[in-house]
Short mmCIF file of C-alpha atoms and ligand atoms in Angstrom, two decimals:
data_model
loop_
_atom_site.label_atom_id
_atom_site.label_comp_id
_atom_site.label_asym_id
_atom_site.label_seq_id
_atom_site.Cartn_x
_atom_site.Cartn_y
_atom_site.Cartn_z
CA GLN K 310 -0.11 0.01 0.03
CA THR K 311 1.33 3.10 -1.18
CA LYS K 312 1.24 6.53 1.25
CA SER K 313 -1.38 8.47 0.38
CA ARG K 314 -0.68 12.20 -0.98
CA PRO K 315 -3.20 14.89 0.51
CA TYR K 316 -5.55 15.71 -2.00
CA PRO K 317 -8.02 18.68 -2.20
CA VAL K 318 -11.76 18.18 -1.22
CA PHE K 319 -13.92 20.74 -2.56
CA LEU K 320 -17.51 20.65 -1.23
CA GLY K 321 -20.26 23.00 -1.57
CA ASP K 322 -23.54 23.50 -3.51
CA GLY K 323 -23.79 24.29 -7.25
CA ILE K 324 -20.04 24.30 -7.31
CA ILE K 325 -19.90 21.93 -10.52
CA ASP K 326 -19.06 25.57 -12.49
CA ASN K 327 -15.45 24.94 -10.89
CA VAL K 328 -14.88 21.66 -12.32
CA GLY K 329 -12.67 22.75 -15.11
CA GLU K 330 -10.55 25.09 -13.07
CA TRP K 331 -10.02 22.43 -10.14
CA LEU K 332 -9.16 19.51 -12.50
CA LEU K 333 -6.68 22.20 -14.00
CA SER K 334 -5.01 22.74 -10.76
CA VAL K 335 -4.37 19.46 -9.74
CA CYS K 336 -3.66 17.81 -12.96
CA ASN K 337 -0.94 19.66 -15.27
CA ASN K 338 -2.17 19.91 -19.45
CA PRO K 339 -4.11 16.60 -19.55
CA SER K 340 -4.28 15.40 -22.85
CA LYS K 341 -8.01 14.09 -22.77
CA ILE K 342 -10.46 13.67 -20.30
CA LEU K 343 -12.28 10.37 -19.84
CA ILE K 344 -15.52 10.83 -17.55
CA ILE K 345 -16.80 7.23 -16.56
CA THR K 346 -20.41 7.30 -15.31
CA ASP K 347 -23.70 5.53 -15.40
CA GLN K 348 -26.79 5.69 -17.23
CA THR K 349 -28.87 7.45 -14.84
CA ILE K 350 -26.46 10.21 -13.86
CA LYS K 351 -25.59 10.63 -17.39
CA ASP K 352 -29.11 11.63 -18.41
CA LEU K 353 -29.79 13.71 -15.56
CA TYR K 354 -26.10 15.51 -15.37
CA GLY K 355 -23.70 14.18 -18.03
CA GLY K 356 -24.44 17.29 -20.44
CA LYS K 357 -23.66 19.81 -17.95
CA LEU K 358 -20.27 18.46 -16.87
CA GLU K 359 -19.01 17.95 -20.35
CA SER K 360 -20.20 21.53 -21.34
CA VAL K 361 -18.32 22.69 -17.98
CA LEU K 362 -14.94 21.20 -19.43
CA LYS K 363 -15.22 21.92 -22.58
CA ALA K 364 -15.09 25.67 -21.74
CA PHE K 365 -11.93 25.11 -20.93
CA ASP K 366 -10.93 23.33 -24.03
CA LEU K 367 -10.48 20.17 -22.72
CA ASP K 368 -10.81 17.05 -25.07
CA VAL K 369 -13.50 15.01 -23.16
CA LEU K 370 -14.83 11.90 -23.75
CA THR K 371 -17.69 9.62 -21.65
CA CYS K 372 -18.21 6.45 -21.25
CA VAL K 373 -21.57 5.40 -20.13
CA VAL K 374 -21.93 2.38 -18.09
CA PRO K 375 -25.46 0.44 -16.76
CA SER K 376 -26.31 1.86 -13.73
CA GLY K 377 -26.25 -0.27 -10.29
CA GLU K 378 -23.68 -3.15 -8.53
CA GLN K 379 -23.68 -5.23 -11.38
CA SER K 380 -21.69 -2.66 -13.41
CA LYS K 381 -18.42 -3.64 -10.89
CA SER K 382 -18.20 -6.46 -13.26
CA PHE K 383 -15.00 -7.72 -15.00
CA GLU K 384 -16.92 -6.76 -18.33
CA THR K 385 -17.86 -3.39 -17.65
CA TYR K 386 -14.06 -2.67 -16.50
CA TYR K 387 -12.56 -4.50 -19.91
CA LYS K 388 -15.44 -2.43 -21.75
CA CYS K 389 -14.27 0.93 -20.43
CA LEU K 390 -10.50 -0.23 -21.20
CA THR K 391 -11.31 -1.17 -24.42
CA PHE K 392 -13.12 2.55 -24.64
CA ALA K 393 -10.20 4.03 -23.30
CA LEU K 394 -7.65 2.34 -25.49
CA GLU K 395 -10.03 2.85 -28.55
CA ASN K 396 -10.04 6.72 -28.04
CA ASN K 397 -6.11 6.98 -27.63
CA LEU K 398 -5.96 7.76 -24.02
CA ASP K 399 -2.51 8.17 -22.40
CA ARG K 400 -0.63 8.17 -19.56
CA GLU K 401 -1.13 11.92 -19.86
CA SER K 402 -4.96 11.66 -19.53
CA VAL K 403 -7.56 11.94 -16.62
CA ILE K 404 -10.48 9.53 -15.28
CA ILE K 405 -13.45 11.43 -13.86
CA ALA K 406 -15.37 9.16 -11.97
CA PHE K 407 -18.94 10.60 -11.88
CA GLY K 408 -21.97 8.73 -9.80
CA GLY K 409 -22.02 7.21 -6.69
CA GLY K 410 -20.09 4.34 -5.02
CA VAL K 411 -20.34 2.09 -7.67
CA VAL K 412 -19.04 4.20 -10.73
CA GLY K 413 -16.24 5.46 -8.21
CA ASP K 414 -15.00 1.83 -7.38
CA LEU K 415 -15.05 0.89 -11.36
CA ALA K 416 -13.49 4.34 -12.72
CA GLY K 417 -10.92 4.14 -9.68
CA PHE K 418 -10.26 0.69 -10.70
CA VAL K 419 -9.84 1.51 -14.69
CA ALA K 420 -7.77 4.68 -13.56
CA ALA K 421 -5.40 2.41 -11.26
CA THR K 422 -4.62 -0.17 -13.97
CA PHE K 423 -4.70 1.84 -17.34
CA MET K 424 -1.09 1.96 -18.21
CA ARG K 425 -0.13 0.99 -14.66
CA GLY K 426 -2.18 4.05 -13.38
CA ILE K 427 -3.06 7.35 -14.51
CA PRO K 428 -4.89 10.35 -12.32
CA PHE K 429 -8.75 10.48 -11.32
CA ILE K 430 -10.63 12.74 -9.76
CA GLN K 431 -14.28 11.81 -7.99
CA VAL K 432 -17.08 13.85 -8.54
CA PRO K 433 -19.68 12.30 -6.48
CA THR K 434 -23.30 11.85 -6.93
CA THR K 435 -24.38 10.13 -3.93
CA LEU K 436 -24.05 10.59 0.01
CA LEU K 437 -22.94 7.01 0.73
CA ALA K 438 -20.08 8.22 -1.74
CA HIS K 439 -18.23 10.47 1.04
CA ASP K 440 -17.13 7.24 2.49
CA SER K 441 -16.27 5.00 -0.37
CA ALA K 442 -14.49 8.18 -2.23
CA VAL K 443 -12.06 8.20 0.97
CA GLY K 444 -9.48 5.75 1.28
CA GLY K 445 -8.17 4.87 -2.15
CA LYS K 446 -9.78 1.31 -2.48
CA VAL K 447 -10.96 0.91 -5.51
CA ALA K 448 -11.98 -2.53 -6.60
CA ILE K 449 -14.36 -4.61 -9.25
CA ASN K 450 -16.35 -7.51 -7.90
CA HIS K 451 -15.87 -11.56 -8.40
CA PRO K 452 -18.70 -13.68 -9.07
CA LEU K 453 -17.11 -15.29 -5.92
CA GLY K 454 -17.10 -12.17 -3.64
CA LYS K 455 -17.53 -7.98 -3.46
CA ASN K 456 -14.48 -6.40 -4.05
CA MET K 457 -11.96 -9.12 -4.54
CA ILE K 458 -10.21 -7.46 -7.54
CA GLY K 459 -8.85 -4.30 -6.58
CA ALA K 460 -6.45 -1.67 -5.88
CA PHE K 461 -5.22 1.14 -3.62
CA HIS K 462 -5.26 4.42 -5.71
CA GLN K 463 -5.92 7.94 -4.14
CA PRO K 464 -8.09 10.23 -6.25
CA HIS K 465 -6.43 13.49 -7.36
CA ALA K 466 -9.44 15.61 -5.78
CA ILE K 467 -12.33 15.24 -4.71
CA ILE K 468 -15.29 17.68 -5.93
CA TYR K 469 -18.74 17.05 -4.15
CA ASP K 470 -21.67 19.24 -5.57
CA THR K 471 -24.52 18.85 -3.03
CA GLN K 472 -26.77 20.14 -5.77
CA PHE K 473 -26.54 16.49 -7.27
CA LEU K 474 -28.08 15.09 -4.03
CA LYS K 475 -31.47 16.80 -4.67
CA THR K 476 -32.35 13.71 -7.18
CA LEU K 477 -31.42 10.98 -5.22
CA PRO K 478 -33.93 8.61 -3.76
CA LEU K 479 -34.95 8.60 -0.38
CA LEU K 480 -33.39 5.04 0.15
CA GLU K 481 -30.34 5.93 -1.26
CA ILE K 482 -29.89 9.05 1.03
CA ARG K 483 -30.74 7.29 4.39
CA SER K 484 -28.14 4.40 2.86
CA GLY K 485 -25.47 6.98 3.23
CA PHE K 486 -26.87 8.66 6.10
CA ALA K 487 -26.10 5.13 7.96
CA GLU K 488 -22.20 5.53 7.07
CA VAL K 489 -22.50 9.56 8.62
CA VAL K 490 -24.16 7.99 11.46
CA LYS K 491 -21.33 5.40 12.14
CA HIS K 492 -18.43 8.18 11.57
CA GLY K 493 -19.93 9.62 14.78
CA PHE K 494 -20.58 6.52 16.89
CA ILE K 495 -16.69 5.92 16.29
CA ASN K 496 -15.03 9.10 16.47
CA ASP K 497 -17.36 11.93 17.87
CA ARG K 498 -20.02 11.77 20.75
CA SER K 499 -21.08 15.12 20.22
CA PHE K 500 -21.68 15.07 16.57
CA VAL K 501 -23.79 11.64 17.27
CA GLU K 502 -25.77 13.85 19.97
CA ASN K 503 -26.36 16.84 17.45
CA LEU K 504 -27.46 14.44 14.85
CA MET K 505 -30.08 12.82 16.82
CA LYS K 506 -31.19 16.22 18.06
CA THR K 507 -31.85 17.99 14.80
CA ILE K 508 -32.54 15.35 12.47
CA HIS K 509 -35.77 13.27 12.61
CA SER K 510 -36.52 12.69 9.16
CA LEU K 511 -34.54 12.21 5.77
CA ASN K 512 -37.42 13.55 3.75
CA HIS K 513 -36.26 17.21 3.63
CA VAL K 514 -32.46 17.78 4.35
CA THR K 515 -31.05 21.09 3.42
CA SER K 516 -28.04 21.38 1.37
CA GLU K 517 -26.40 22.93 4.58
CA GLN K 518 -27.03 19.59 6.54
CA LEU K 519 -25.72 17.52 3.55
CA GLN K 520 -22.98 19.27 3.79
CA TRP K 521 -22.39 18.87 7.29
CA PHE K 522 -22.70 15.34 7.01
CA ILE K 523 -20.35 15.07 4.29
CA ARG K 524 -17.74 17.05 5.96
CA LYS K 525 -17.63 15.03 9.03
CA GLY K 526 -17.79 11.87 7.53
CA ILE K 527 -14.82 13.02 5.04
CA GLU K 528 -13.03 13.97 8.16
CA VAL K 529 -13.50 10.95 10.25
CA LYS K 530 -12.51 8.59 7.57
CA ALA K 531 -9.75 10.59 6.37
CA GLU K 532 -8.56 10.53 9.96
CA ILE K 533 -8.69 6.83 10.24
CA VAL K 534 -7.08 5.71 7.19
CA ALA K 535 -4.25 8.33 7.88
CA GLU K 536 -3.42 6.93 11.09
CA ASP K 537 -3.70 3.30 9.89
CA GLU K 538 -0.92 3.74 7.53
CA ARG K 539 0.97 4.06 10.76
CA GLU K 540 -0.12 0.90 11.29
CA THR K 541 -2.43 1.15 13.97
CA GLY K 542 -5.26 -1.18 12.70
CA LYS K 543 -7.72 1.78 13.47
CA ARG K 544 -8.80 1.15 10.01
CA ALA K 545 -11.05 -2.18 11.40
CA PHE K 546 -13.05 0.54 13.40
CA LEU K 547 -14.47 1.45 10.03
CA ASN K 548 -16.10 -2.46 10.40
CA PHE K 549 -18.83 -0.86 12.93
CA GLY K 550 -21.84 -2.33 11.95
CA HIS K 551 -20.48 -4.13 9.24
CA THR K 552 -20.07 -7.60 10.62
CA LEU K 553 -23.66 -8.35 11.16
CA GLY K 554 -24.59 -5.64 8.03
CA HIS K 555 -22.66 -7.75 5.90
CA ALA K 556 -24.09 -10.89 6.97
CA LEU K 557 -27.71 -9.26 6.54
CA GLU K 558 -27.11 -7.90 3.04
CA ALA K 559 -25.82 -11.56 1.73
CA GLU K 560 -28.66 -13.49 3.74
CA LEU K 561 -31.40 -11.34 2.16
CA GLY K 562 -29.73 -11.21 -1.17
CA TYR K 563 -27.72 -8.14 -2.43
CA GLY K 564 -30.09 -5.46 -3.19
CA LYS K 565 -33.02 -6.82 -1.16
CA ILE K 566 -31.90 -4.29 1.55
CA SER K 567 -29.59 -1.50 1.19
CA HIS K 568 -26.06 -1.32 2.56
CA GLY K 569 -26.81 1.62 4.88
CA ASP K 570 -30.04 0.04 6.44
CA ALA K 571 -28.08 -3.44 6.78
CA VAL K 572 -25.22 -1.38 8.74
CA ALA K 573 -28.00 0.71 10.82
CA CYS K 574 -29.25 -2.62 11.93
CA GLY K 575 -25.62 -3.94 12.54
CA MET K 576 -24.76 -1.15 14.71
CA LEU K 577 -27.83 -1.15 16.84
CA PHE K 578 -26.69 -4.72 17.63
CA ALA K 579 -23.48 -3.69 18.14
CA LEU K 580 -24.87 -0.79 20.90
CA TRP K 581 -26.89 -3.50 22.61
CA LEU K 582 -23.77 -5.77 22.84
CA SER K 583 -21.95 -2.79 23.76
CA GLU K 584 -24.04 -2.00 26.74
CA LYS K 585 -24.07 -5.79 27.64
CA ILE K 586 -20.25 -6.05 27.89
CA PHE K 587 -19.38 -2.75 29.13
CA ARG K 588 -22.25 -2.84 31.73
CA LYS K 589 -22.51 1.12 30.55
CA ASP K 590 -25.92 3.07 29.16
CA PHE K 591 -25.10 3.78 25.47
CA GLN K 592 -28.63 4.97 25.08
CA TYR K 593 -29.57 2.14 23.11
CA LYS K 594 -33.38 2.61 23.58
CA SER K 595 -33.58 6.16 22.33
CA THR K 596 -30.75 5.23 19.85
CA LYS K 597 -33.61 2.38 18.39
CA ASN K 598 -36.45 4.91 18.78
CA TRP K 599 -34.67 7.56 16.74
CA PHE K 600 -33.41 4.94 13.90
CA ASN K 601 -36.95 3.97 13.68
CA GLU K 602 -38.08 7.50 13.13
CA ILE K 603 -35.47 8.10 10.40
CA GLY K 604 -36.66 4.90 8.76
CA PHE K 605 -33.81 2.38 9.57
CA PRO K 606 -34.69 -1.10 10.44
CA VAL K 607 -34.50 -1.87 14.02
CA LYS K 608 -34.81 -5.54 13.94
CA ILE K 609 -33.93 -8.59 11.93
CA ASP K 610 -36.67 -10.44 9.97
CA GLU K 611 -38.16 -13.07 11.67
CA ASN K 612 -37.51 -15.44 8.66
CA ILE K 613 -33.76 -15.03 8.94
CA GLN K 614 -32.23 -17.90 11.03
CA THR K 615 -29.62 -17.17 13.52
CA GLU K 616 -27.31 -19.69 12.52
CA SER K 617 -27.36 -18.35 8.55
CA LEU K 618 -26.45 -15.28 10.04
CA LEU K 619 -23.33 -16.76 12.16
CA GLU K 620 -22.35 -18.86 9.29
CA ARG K 621 -22.20 -15.81 6.95
CA MET K 622 -19.95 -14.34 9.39
CA LYS K 623 -17.62 -16.99 10.06
CA LYS K 624 -16.96 -16.80 6.28
CA ASP K 625 -16.53 -13.36 6.30
CA LYS K 626 -12.43 -11.99 5.32
CA LYS K 627 -11.75 -10.80 8.42
CA THR K 628 -12.67 -13.87 10.46
CA VAL K 629 -9.98 -15.80 11.91
CA HIS K 630 -10.32 -19.35 13.31
CA SER K 631 -14.30 -19.31 13.58
CA GLN K 632 -13.19 -16.45 16.21
CA ILE K 633 -15.46 -13.87 15.15
CA ARG K 634 -14.11 -10.07 15.59
CA PHE K 635 -16.93 -7.48 16.52
CA VAL K 636 -16.02 -3.68 16.57
CA LEU K 637 -18.01 -2.47 19.77
CA LEU K 638 -17.77 0.80 22.06
CA GLU K 639 -16.34 1.14 25.12
CA ASP K 640 -18.16 5.06 24.82
CA ILE K 641 -19.61 6.72 22.08
CA GLY K 642 -16.70 8.08 19.88
CA ASN K 643 -14.42 5.37 21.33
CA PRO K 644 -14.32 1.84 19.48
CA VAL K 645 -12.77 -1.12 20.64
CA LEU K 646 -12.16 -4.70 18.68
CA LYS K 647 -13.65 -7.42 20.38
CA THR K 648 -13.37 -10.87 19.59
CA PHE K 649 -16.32 -13.66 19.99
CA ASP K 650 -16.31 -17.61 19.52
CA THR K 651 -19.58 -18.40 17.50
CA HIS K 652 -21.60 -19.81 19.87
CA THR K 653 -21.12 -16.97 22.38
CA LEU K 654 -22.19 -14.58 19.32
CA TYR K 655 -25.10 -16.62 18.68
CA SER K 656 -26.73 -16.72 22.22
CA PHE K 657 -26.24 -12.69 22.09
CA LEU K 658 -27.68 -12.56 18.73
CA ASN K 659 -30.49 -14.80 20.06
CA GLU K 660 -31.20 -12.79 23.09
CA TRP K 661 -31.04 -9.54 21.15
CA ARG K 662 -33.69 -10.67 18.78
CA THR K 663 -36.08 -12.01 21.19
P1 ADP Y 894 -23.61 4.08 -3.84
O1 ADP Y 894 -22.80 3.08 -3.77
O2 ADP Y 894 -22.82 5.46 -3.81
O3 ADP Y 894 -25.12 4.10 -2.97
P2 ADP Y 894 -24.56 3.70 -6.76
O4 ADP Y 894 -23.39 3.78 -7.74
O5 ADP Y 894 -24.79 2.13 -6.29
O6 ADP Y 894 -23.81 4.32 -5.24
O7 ADP Y 894 -25.86 4.23 -7.16
C1 ADP Y 894 -26.85 3.83 -6.39
C2 ADP Y 894 -28.31 4.46 -7.31
O8 ADP Y 894 -28.42 5.34 -7.57
C3 ADP Y 894 -27.73 3.94 -8.59
O9 ADP Y 894 -28.56 3.64 -9.64
C4 ADP Y 894 -27.53 5.57 -9.54
O10 ADP Y 894 -27.44 5.46 -10.95
C5 ADP Y 894 -28.32 6.39 -8.64
N1 ADP Y 894 -27.98 7.58 -8.51
C6 ADP Y 894 -26.77 8.25 -8.19
N2 ADP Y 894 -26.42 9.24 -8.09
C7 ADP Y 894 -27.70 10.04 -8.31
C8 ADP Y 894 -28.35 11.15 -8.14
N3 ADP Y 894 -27.59 11.92 -7.89
N4 ADP Y 894 -29.93 11.39 -8.68
C9 ADP Y 894 -30.23 10.10 -8.64
N5 ADP Y 894 -30.11 8.80 -8.88
C10 ADP Y 894 -28.54 8.89 -8.72
ZN1 ZN Y 895 -20.30 0.51 4.86
#
């Protein structure tokens, strides 16, 4: 893993007009610009981004992939590379990832591998992408596992215009909001308290609030990722809510529950378990009510067997010798890693569910 160089994060409402100028400030004299985007974003905003760049006399091409997770495939990756080669991109070219987490991961991996790596710029259009855009992990899926083929490749800049989020469906806003809440739980108690005090619905979040979420989320993620380069192991804390969350996603079938909803449910269990293990009050009850108010699932569908979830957790990349690693909280803002054997975790999970 390469040491990350610092890169600028531009955040604001309606800042898309500045993309050309900012791109030129971080990439010297690019030969061509390749925008990789999905069909939804292309239809909504593709023309706008192209015209902003063309106003700077840049040579702009757009490669459009289907919307959704299925585009993080080897086939789509290959098509993007073919597009880049056929259009004579070279080492001086720049890729713009214009879309959500899927496009960010795909376009980032194309940029990481095309001619051994060319610069790329993230222009995220979802709230969830605040999480995936930071940390330099880019990847595509293999039929045998998510994110199994990837690289570390830092963007040259992140340009985050909250204007785009106005068309994002509520489900997607909520999915991204779960990671915002996670970043609070593992890093900043007062931020969590402020969120609980001020956000009672995600139906009408303002662009100021979105910027607040994104700024905080990026700050926390960047801090943890930077610390982890000193091998403090802090990156594992980002997994808060994810051990159970991933199991839920896989068990229900991807697409049946959003990533954020699954993680929210996982965080709730982790919070309950933290209270149990550390015999402290983490306001589990009020958090549960708040999650419910916002629309997060606060319990696991009764048709899902606890056994099956445990099986999934055992298969997780992060599980070693059937000892399941779980991120708990010693305090809100202060995470710890705890290891459980499957039987213990099974009883806890069952107890929580009943
Ligand atoms: P993430 O991993 O960030 O949730 P995805 O790339 O899977 O992002 O995007 C989720 C879905 O939302 C996709 O179908 C995508 O086309 C769509 N989408 C992304 N951004 C927007 C937006 N700003 N407005 C409307 N739809 C969007
Ligand atoms: Zn996540």
